[in-house]
Amino acid sequence: MTESIFHPKPVDELTFTDDGMFQEVLRDPEICAELVERLLHIRVGHIEYPELEKTIAPYYTTKGVRLDVYLKDSDKIIDVELQSYPQEALGKRTRYYQSMIDMDSLMKGEDYSELKDSYILFICKQDPFKDENKKRYGLPCYTFRNICEENPAVNLNDKSLKVIYNASAYDEAKDERISAFLRFIHTNEPGKDDFSNRLSAQVEKIKDNEIFRRDYAAMNLHDRDITRAARQEGLLQGAAEQAIENAKALLADRKYSAQKISELLNIPVEAFSNENQYSGGTTPL
């Protein structure tokens, strides 16, 4: 969700969909619950305080994940992700997120039946799905469940659901409340929708918060440090093939996560991380 590695967006220009602001707005449990209820059509009861940018890395030798917003209800776990730019292999990304969430939620010695219902919710500013001719499907929402090909009436009952919204197709959404929210995501104009106006007002309130402004400035300093390290590794020079090789080298240093390198340098994670697994040390940033 980072706009530029060279010119970080000033805090006064941040919108709801910007990195840092999205997580900060959803720090409010009521707003977080309302967003989930609107987009997933489920009731959210008492929830644990949303964990922001939760990192799950069960083993040093496995690829960890960093989730935007992660919350737990009494009987369900929900991961909320916002994608402001296209991501490669989105389907495999949701598959891996699902596996990490399940591993994180089931304690040693517990039975599989104790797994909570799992929801992975992606909000994308652009349509992430194309057909074989590279044409976008244009649906406002894509819902995925595991089904039986031989007989759709057979229910695997694995209690997992993946929902991916395409904000660019907000006019196609039949639910007026979802259409209004997706329009806000796509245009940053809240219109007459009460919830979108609450989100917009919360963004403006957060911009005036001195603690957030300080933390955002610190985050930009951290990002510039990564950019500086990238320059030293030659990541910003030469052909794409060489950049990918250098990205692998930077990832191998275990100082930064693949996702962070991808966001800041605009290189797809899948282009440089498939052959790199962390083998010790601390979880990278």
CSV table of C-alpha atoms in Angstrom, one decimal:
chain,number,residue,atom,x,y,z
A,1,MET,CA,0.0,0.0,0.0
A,2,THR,CA,3.1,2.3,0.0
A,3,GLU,CA,2.7,5.0,-2.6
A,4,SER,CA,6.4,5.7,-3.3
A,5,ILE,CA,9.7,4.7,-1.9
A,6,PHE,CA,11.2,8.1,-2.7
A,7,HIS,CA,8.5,10.5,-1.7
A,8,PRO,CA,6.4,9.2,1.2
A,9,LYS,CA,3.0,10.8,1.3
A,10,PRO,CA,2.7,13.6,3.8
A,11,VAL,CA,0.6,12.7,6.8
A,12,ASP,CA,-1.9,15.4,5.9
A,13,GLU,CA,-2.5,13.8,2.5
A,14,LEU,CA,-3.2,10.3,3.8
A,15,THR,CA,-6.5,8.6,3.0
A,16,PHE,CA,-8.2,5.6,4.5
A,17,THR,CA,-6.6,3.2,2.0
A,18,ASP,CA,-3.0,4.3,2.8
A,19,ASP,CA,-0.6,2.0,4.7
A,20,GLY,CA,-0.7,2.8,8.3
A,21,MET,CA,-4.0,4.8,8.2
A,22,PHE,CA,-6.1,1.8,7.3
A,23,GLN,CA,-4.8,-0.2,10.3
A,24,GLU,CA,-5.1,2.8,12.6
A,25,VAL,CA,-8.8,3.5,11.7
A,26,LEU,CA,-9.6,-0.2,12.2
A,27,ARG,CA,-8.0,0.0,15.7
A,28,ASP,CA,-11.4,1.1,16.8
A,29,PRO,CA,-13.3,-2.2,17.6
A,30,GLU,CA,-16.7,-0.8,16.7
A,31,ILE,CA,-15.6,0.4,13.3
A,32,CYS,CA,-13.7,-2.8,12.7
A,33,ALA,CA,-16.8,-4.9,13.6
A,34,GLU,CA,-19.1,-2.8,11.5
A,35,LEU,CA,-16.9,-3.1,8.5
A,36,VAL,CA,-16.7,-6.9,8.9
A,37,GLU,CA,-20.5,-7.2,9.4
A,38,ARG,CA,-21.2,-5.1,6.3
A,39,LEU,CA,-18.8,-7.0,4.0
A,40,LEU,CA,-19.2,-10.5,5.3
A,41,HIS,CA,-22.9,-10.4,6.2
A,42,ILE,CA,-22.2,-12.0,9.6
A,43,ARG,CA,-22.8,-10.9,13.2
A,44,VAL,CA,-19.8,-10.0,15.2
A,45,GLY,CA,-20.2,-10.3,19.0
A,46,HIS,CA,-17.5,-9.6,21.6
A,47,ILE,CA,-14.2,-9.4,19.8
A,48,GLU,CA,-10.7,-9.3,21.1
A,49,TYR,CA,-9.0,-6.0,20.4
A,50,PRO,CA,-7.9,-6.1,16.7
A,51,GLU,CA,-4.3,-7.0,16.3
A,52,LEU,CA,-2.7,-4.7,13.7
A,53,GLU,CA,0.0,-6.1,11.3
A,54,LYS,CA,0.0,-9.4,13.2
A,55,THR,CA,3.0,-11.5,12.3
A,56,ILE,CA,2.6,-15.3,12.2
A,57,ALA,CA,5.8,-17.3,11.8
A,58,PRO,CA,5.4,-20.7,13.5
A,59,TYR,CA,8.9,-21.9,12.7
A,60,TYR,CA,12.1,-20.2,11.7
A,61,THR,CA,12.2,-22.4,8.6
A,62,THR,CA,8.8,-21.4,7.4
A,63,LYS,CA,7.7,-18.2,5.5
A,64,GLY,CA,5.9,-16.0,8.0
A,65,VAL,CA,3.0,-13.7,7.1
A,66,ARG,CA,2.1,-10.2,8.3
A,67,LEU,CA,-1.6,-9.6,8.4
A,68,ASP,CA,-3.1,-6.1,8.2
A,69,VAL,CA,-5.9,-6.6,10.7
A,70,TYR,CA,-6.6,-9.8,12.7
A,71,LEU,CA,-9.5,-10.2,15.0
A,72,LYS,CA,-11.1,-13.0,17.0
A,73,ASP,CA,-14.8,-13.4,17.9
A,74,SER,CA,-15.9,-16.1,20.3
A,75,ASP,CA,-16.4,-18.5,17.5
A,76,LYS,CA,-14.6,-17.1,14.5
A,77,ILE,CA,-11.3,-15.6,13.3
A,78,ILE,CA,-11.2,-12.9,10.7
A,79,ASP,CA,-8.3,-11.5,8.7
A,80,VAL,CA,-8.9,-8.2,6.9
A,81,GLU,CA,-6.5,-7.1,4.2
A,82,LEU,CA,-6.5,-4.0,2.0
A,83,GLN,CA,-4.6,-4.1,-1.4
A,84,SER,CA,-4.1,-0.7,-3.0
A,85,TYR,CA,-2.0,-2.2,-5.9
A,86,PRO,CA,-2.1,-5.5,-7.7
A,87,GLN,CA,-0.6,-8.6,-6.1
A,88,GLU,CA,0.7,-11.6,-7.8
A,89,ALA,CA,-0.7,-15.1,-7.0
A,90,LEU,CA,-3.5,-13.7,-4.8
A,91,GLY,CA,-5.2,-17.1,-4.6
A,92,LYS,CA,-2.1,-18.8,-3.3
A,93,ARG,CA,-1.6,-15.9,-0.9
A,94,THR,CA,-5.0,-16.5,0.6
A,95,ARG,CA,-4.3,-20.2,0.8
A,96,TYR,CA,-1.1,-19.6,2.7
A,97,TYR,CA,-2.7,-17.1,5.0
A,98,GLN,CA,-5.4,-19.6,5.8
A,99,SER,CA,-2.8,-22.3,6.7
A,100,MET,CA,-0.9,-19.9,9.0
A,101,ILE,CA,-4.1,-18.7,10.7
A,102,ASP,CA,-5.2,-22.2,11.4
A,103,MET,CA,-1.8,-23.2,12.8
A,104,ASP,CA,-1.8,-20.1,15.0
A,105,SER,CA,-5.3,-20.7,16.3
A,106,LEU,CA,-5.1,-24.4,17.2
A,107,MET,CA,-3.2,-25.1,20.4
A,108,LYS,CA,-1.1,-28.2,20.8
A,109,GLY,CA,-3.2,-31.1,21.9
A,110,GLU,CA,-6.5,-29.6,20.8
A,111,ASP,CA,-8.8,-31.4,18.4
A,112,TYR,CA,-9.5,-30.3,14.8
A,113,SER,CA,-13.1,-29.8,15.8
A,114,GLU,CA,-12.0,-26.9,18.0
A,115,LEU,CA,-10.8,-24.8,15.0
A,116,LYS,CA,-12.9,-21.6,14.8
A,117,ASP,CA,-14.7,-20.5,11.7
A,118,SER,CA,-12.2,-18.7,9.5
A,119,TYR,CA,-12.8,-15.7,7.2
A,120,ILE,CA,-10.2,-14.1,5.0
A,121,LEU,CA,-11.4,-10.7,3.6
A,122,PHE,CA,-9.5,-8.9,0.9
A,123,ILE,CA,-10.5,-5.4,-0.2
A,124,CYS,CA,-8.8,-4.6,-3.5
A,125,LYS,CA,-8.9,-1.2,-5.2
A,126,GLN,CA,-8.6,-2.9,-8.6
A,127,ASP,CA,-10.1,-6.1,-10.0
A,128,PRO,CA,-7.5,-8.9,-9.2
A,129,PHE,CA,-9.0,-11.5,-11.5
A,130,LYS,CA,-8.5,-11.8,-15.3
A,131,ASP,CA,-9.5,-14.5,-17.8
A,132,GLU,CA,-7.1,-16.2,-20.2
A,133,ASN,CA,-7.4,-13.2,-22.5
A,134,LYS,CA,-6.3,-10.8,-19.7
A,135,LYS,CA,-9.8,-9.3,-19.5
A,136,ARG,CA,-11.0,-8.4,-16.1
A,137,TYR,CA,-14.1,-10.3,-14.9
A,138,GLY,CA,-15.5,-7.0,-13.4
A,139,LEU,CA,-17.4,-8.5,-10.4
A,140,PRO,CA,-17.7,-6.3,-7.3
A,141,CYS,CA,-17.3,-9.4,-5.0
A,142,TYR,CA,-15.7,-12.9,-5.4
A,143,THR,CA,-16.7,-15.5,-2.8
A,144,PHE,CA,-14.8,-18.7,-2.5
A,145,ARG,CA,-15.8,-21.9,-0.6
A,146,ASN,CA,-14.6,-25.5,-1.0
A,147,ILE,CA,-17.2,-27.4,-3.0
A,148,CYS,CA,-17.6,-30.9,-4.2
A,149,GLU,CA,-17.3,-31.0,-8.0
A,150,GLU,CA,-19.3,-34.3,-8.3
A,151,ASN,CA,-22.2,-33.0,-6.1
A,152,PRO,CA,-22.3,-29.4,-5.0
A,153,ALA,CA,-24.8,-30.5,-2.3
A,154,VAL,CA,-22.0,-32.2,-0.4
A,155,ASN,CA,-20.6,-29.9,2.2
A,156,LEU,CA,-17.0,-30.3,3.2
A,157,ASN,CA,-17.9,-28.1,6.3
A,158,ASP,CA,-14.4,-26.9,6.8
A,159,LYS,CA,-15.8,-23.6,8.1
A,160,SER,CA,-13.5,-21.4,6.0
A,161,LEU,CA,-14.5,-18.6,3.6
A,162,LYS,CA,-12.5,-16.3,1.4
A,163,VAL,CA,-14.1,-13.1,0.2
A,164,ILE,CA,-12.4,-10.7,-2.2
A,165,TYR,CA,-13.9,-7.3,-3.1
A,166,ASN,CA,-13.1,-5.3,-6.2
A,167,ALA,CA,-13.7,-1.6,-5.4
A,168,SER,CA,-13.5,-0.5,-9.0
A,169,ALA,CA,-16.8,-2.3,-9.7
A,170,TYR,CA,-18.7,-0.4,-7.0
A,171,ASP,CA,-21.5,0.5,-9.5
A,172,GLU,CA,-22.2,-3.2,-10.0
A,173,ALA,CA,-22.8,-4.1,-6.3
A,174,LYS,CA,-26.5,-4.8,-5.7
A,175,ASP,CA,-26.2,-4.1,-1.9
A,176,GLU,CA,-26.4,-0.2,-1.6
A,177,ARG,CA,-24.3,-0.2,1.6
A,178,ILE,CA,-21.5,-2.3,0.0
A,179,SER,CA,-21.7,-0.2,-3.2
A,180,ALA,CA,-21.2,3.0,-1.1
A,181,PHE,CA,-18.3,1.5,0.8
A,182,LEU,CA,-16.5,0.3,-2.3
A,183,ARG,CA,-17.1,3.7,-3.9
A,184,PHE,CA,-15.4,5.3,-0.9
A,185,ILE,CA,-12.4,2.9,-1.3
A,186,HIS,CA,-12.1,3.6,-5.0
A,187,THR,CA,-12.6,7.4,-5.0
A,188,ASN,CA,-12.0,8.5,-1.4
A,189,GLU,CA,-15.4,10.3,-1.6
A,190,PRO,CA,-17.7,9.2,1.3
A,191,GLY,CA,-20.8,10.6,-0.4
A,192,LYS,CA,-24.0,10.2,1.7
A,193,ASP,CA,-23.2,6.9,3.3
A,194,ASP,CA,-23.0,7.2,7.1
A,195,PHE,CA,-20.4,4.6,7.6
A,196,SER,CA,-18.1,6.0,4.9
A,197,ASN,CA,-18.5,9.4,6.4
A,198,ARG,CA,-17.5,8.0,9.8
A,199,LEU,CA,-14.4,6.4,8.3
A,200,SER,CA,-13.5,9.7,6.5
A,201,ALA,CA,-14.0,11.7,9.8
A,202,GLN,CA,-11.8,9.2,11.7
A,203,VAL,CA,-9.1,9.6,9.1
A,204,GLU,CA,-9.1,13.4,9.7
A,205,LYS,CA,-9.1,12.9,13.4
A,206,ILE,CA,-6.2,10.6,13.3
A,207,LYS,CA,-4.2,13.0,11.1
A,208,ASP,CA,-4.3,15.5,14.0
A,209,ASN,CA,-3.1,12.9,16.6
A,210,GLU,CA,0.5,13.8,17.5
A,211,ILE,CA,1.3,10.2,18.5
A,212,PHE,CA,0.2,8.9,15.1
A,213,ARG,CA,2.1,11.7,13.3
A,214,ARG,CA,5.2,10.7,15.2
A,215,ASP,CA,4.8,7.0,14.5
A,216,TYR,CA,4.1,7.7,10.9
A,217,ALA,CA,7.3,9.7,10.6
A,218,ALA,CA,9.2,7.0,12.2
A,219,MET,CA,7.8,4.4,9.8
A,220,ASN,CA,8.9,6.6,6.9
A,221,LEU,CA,12.4,6.8,8.3
A,222,HIS,CA,12.4,3.0,8.6
A,223,ASP,CA,11.2,2.7,5.0
A,224,ARG,CA,14.0,5.1,3.8
A,225,ASP,CA,16.5,3.0,5.6
A,226,ILE,CA,15.3,0.0,3.6
A,227,THR,CA,15.5,2.0,0.4
A,228,ARG,CA,19.1,3.0,1.3
A,229,ALA,CA,20.0,-0.6,1.9
A,230,ALA,CA,18.4,-1.5,-1.4
A,231,ARG,CA,20.5,1.0,-3.2
A,232,GLN,CA,23.6,-0.4,-1.6
A,233,GLU,CA,22.6,-3.8,-2.9
A,234,GLY,CA,22.0,-2.4,-6.4
A,235,LEU,CA,18.3,-3.1,-6.2
A,236,LEU,CA,17.3,0.1,-7.9
A,237,GLN,CA,19.8,-0.4,-10.8
A,238,GLY,CA,20.1,-2.5,-13.9
A,239,ALA,CA,17.7,-4.9,-15.5
A,240,ALA,CA,14.7,-6.6,-13.9
A,241,GLU,CA,16.5,-9.9,-13.7
A,242,GLN,CA,19.4,-8.4,-11.8
A,243,ALA,CA,17.0,-6.6,-9.5
A,244,ILE,CA,15.3,-9.9,-8.6
A,245,GLU,CA,18.7,-11.5,-7.9
A,246,ASN,CA,19.6,-8.6,-5.6
A,247,ALA,CA,16.3,-8.8,-3.9
A,248,LYS,CA,16.9,-12.4,-3.1
A,249,ALA,CA,20.3,-11.4,-1.6
A,250,LEU,CA,18.7,-8.7,0.5
A,251,LEU,CA,16.0,-11.1,1.7
A,252,ALA,CA,18.6,-13.7,2.7
A,253,ASP,CA,20.0,-11.2,5.2
A,254,ARG,CA,16.8,-11.7,7.2
A,255,LYS,CA,16.6,-8.0,8.1
A,256,TYR,CA,13.4,-7.3,6.2
A,257,SER,CA,10.4,-9.4,5.2
A,258,ALA,CA,9.6,-10.3,1.6
A,259,GLN,CA,6.4,-8.4,1.8
A,260,LYS,CA,8.1,-5.2,3.0
A,261,ILE,CA,10.7,-5.4,0.3
A,262,SER,CA,7.9,-6.0,-2.3
A,263,GLU,CA,5.9,-3.0,-1.1
A,264,LEU,CA,8.8,-0.5,-1.0
A,265,LEU,CA,10.6,-1.6,-4.2
A,266,ASN,CA,7.5,-2.6,-6.3
A,267,ILE,CA,8.8,-6.1,-7.0
A,268,PRO,CA,6.3,-9.0,-6.7
A,269,VAL,CA,7.1,-11.2,-3.7
A,270,GLU,CA,6.8,-14.3,-5.8
A,271,ALA,CA,9.6,-13.1,-8.1
A,272,PHE,CA,12.3,-13.3,-5.5
A,273,SER,CA,11.0,-15.2,-2.4
A,274,ASN,CA,10.1,-18.7,-3.6
A,275,GLU,CA,13.6,-20.2,-3.0
A,276,ASN,CA,14.3,-18.3,0.2
A,277,GLN,CA,13.2,-19.7,3.6
A,278,TYR,CA,14.5,-18.2,6.8
A,279,SER,CA,16.7,-20.5,8.7
A,280,GLY,CA,17.3,-18.9,12.0
A,281,GLY,CA,17.4,-15.5,13.7
A,282,THR,CA,14.5,-13.2,14.4
A,283,THR,CA,11.5,-12.7,12.3
A,284,PRO,CA,12.3,-9.9,9.7
A,285,LEU,CA,10.5,-6.6,9.7
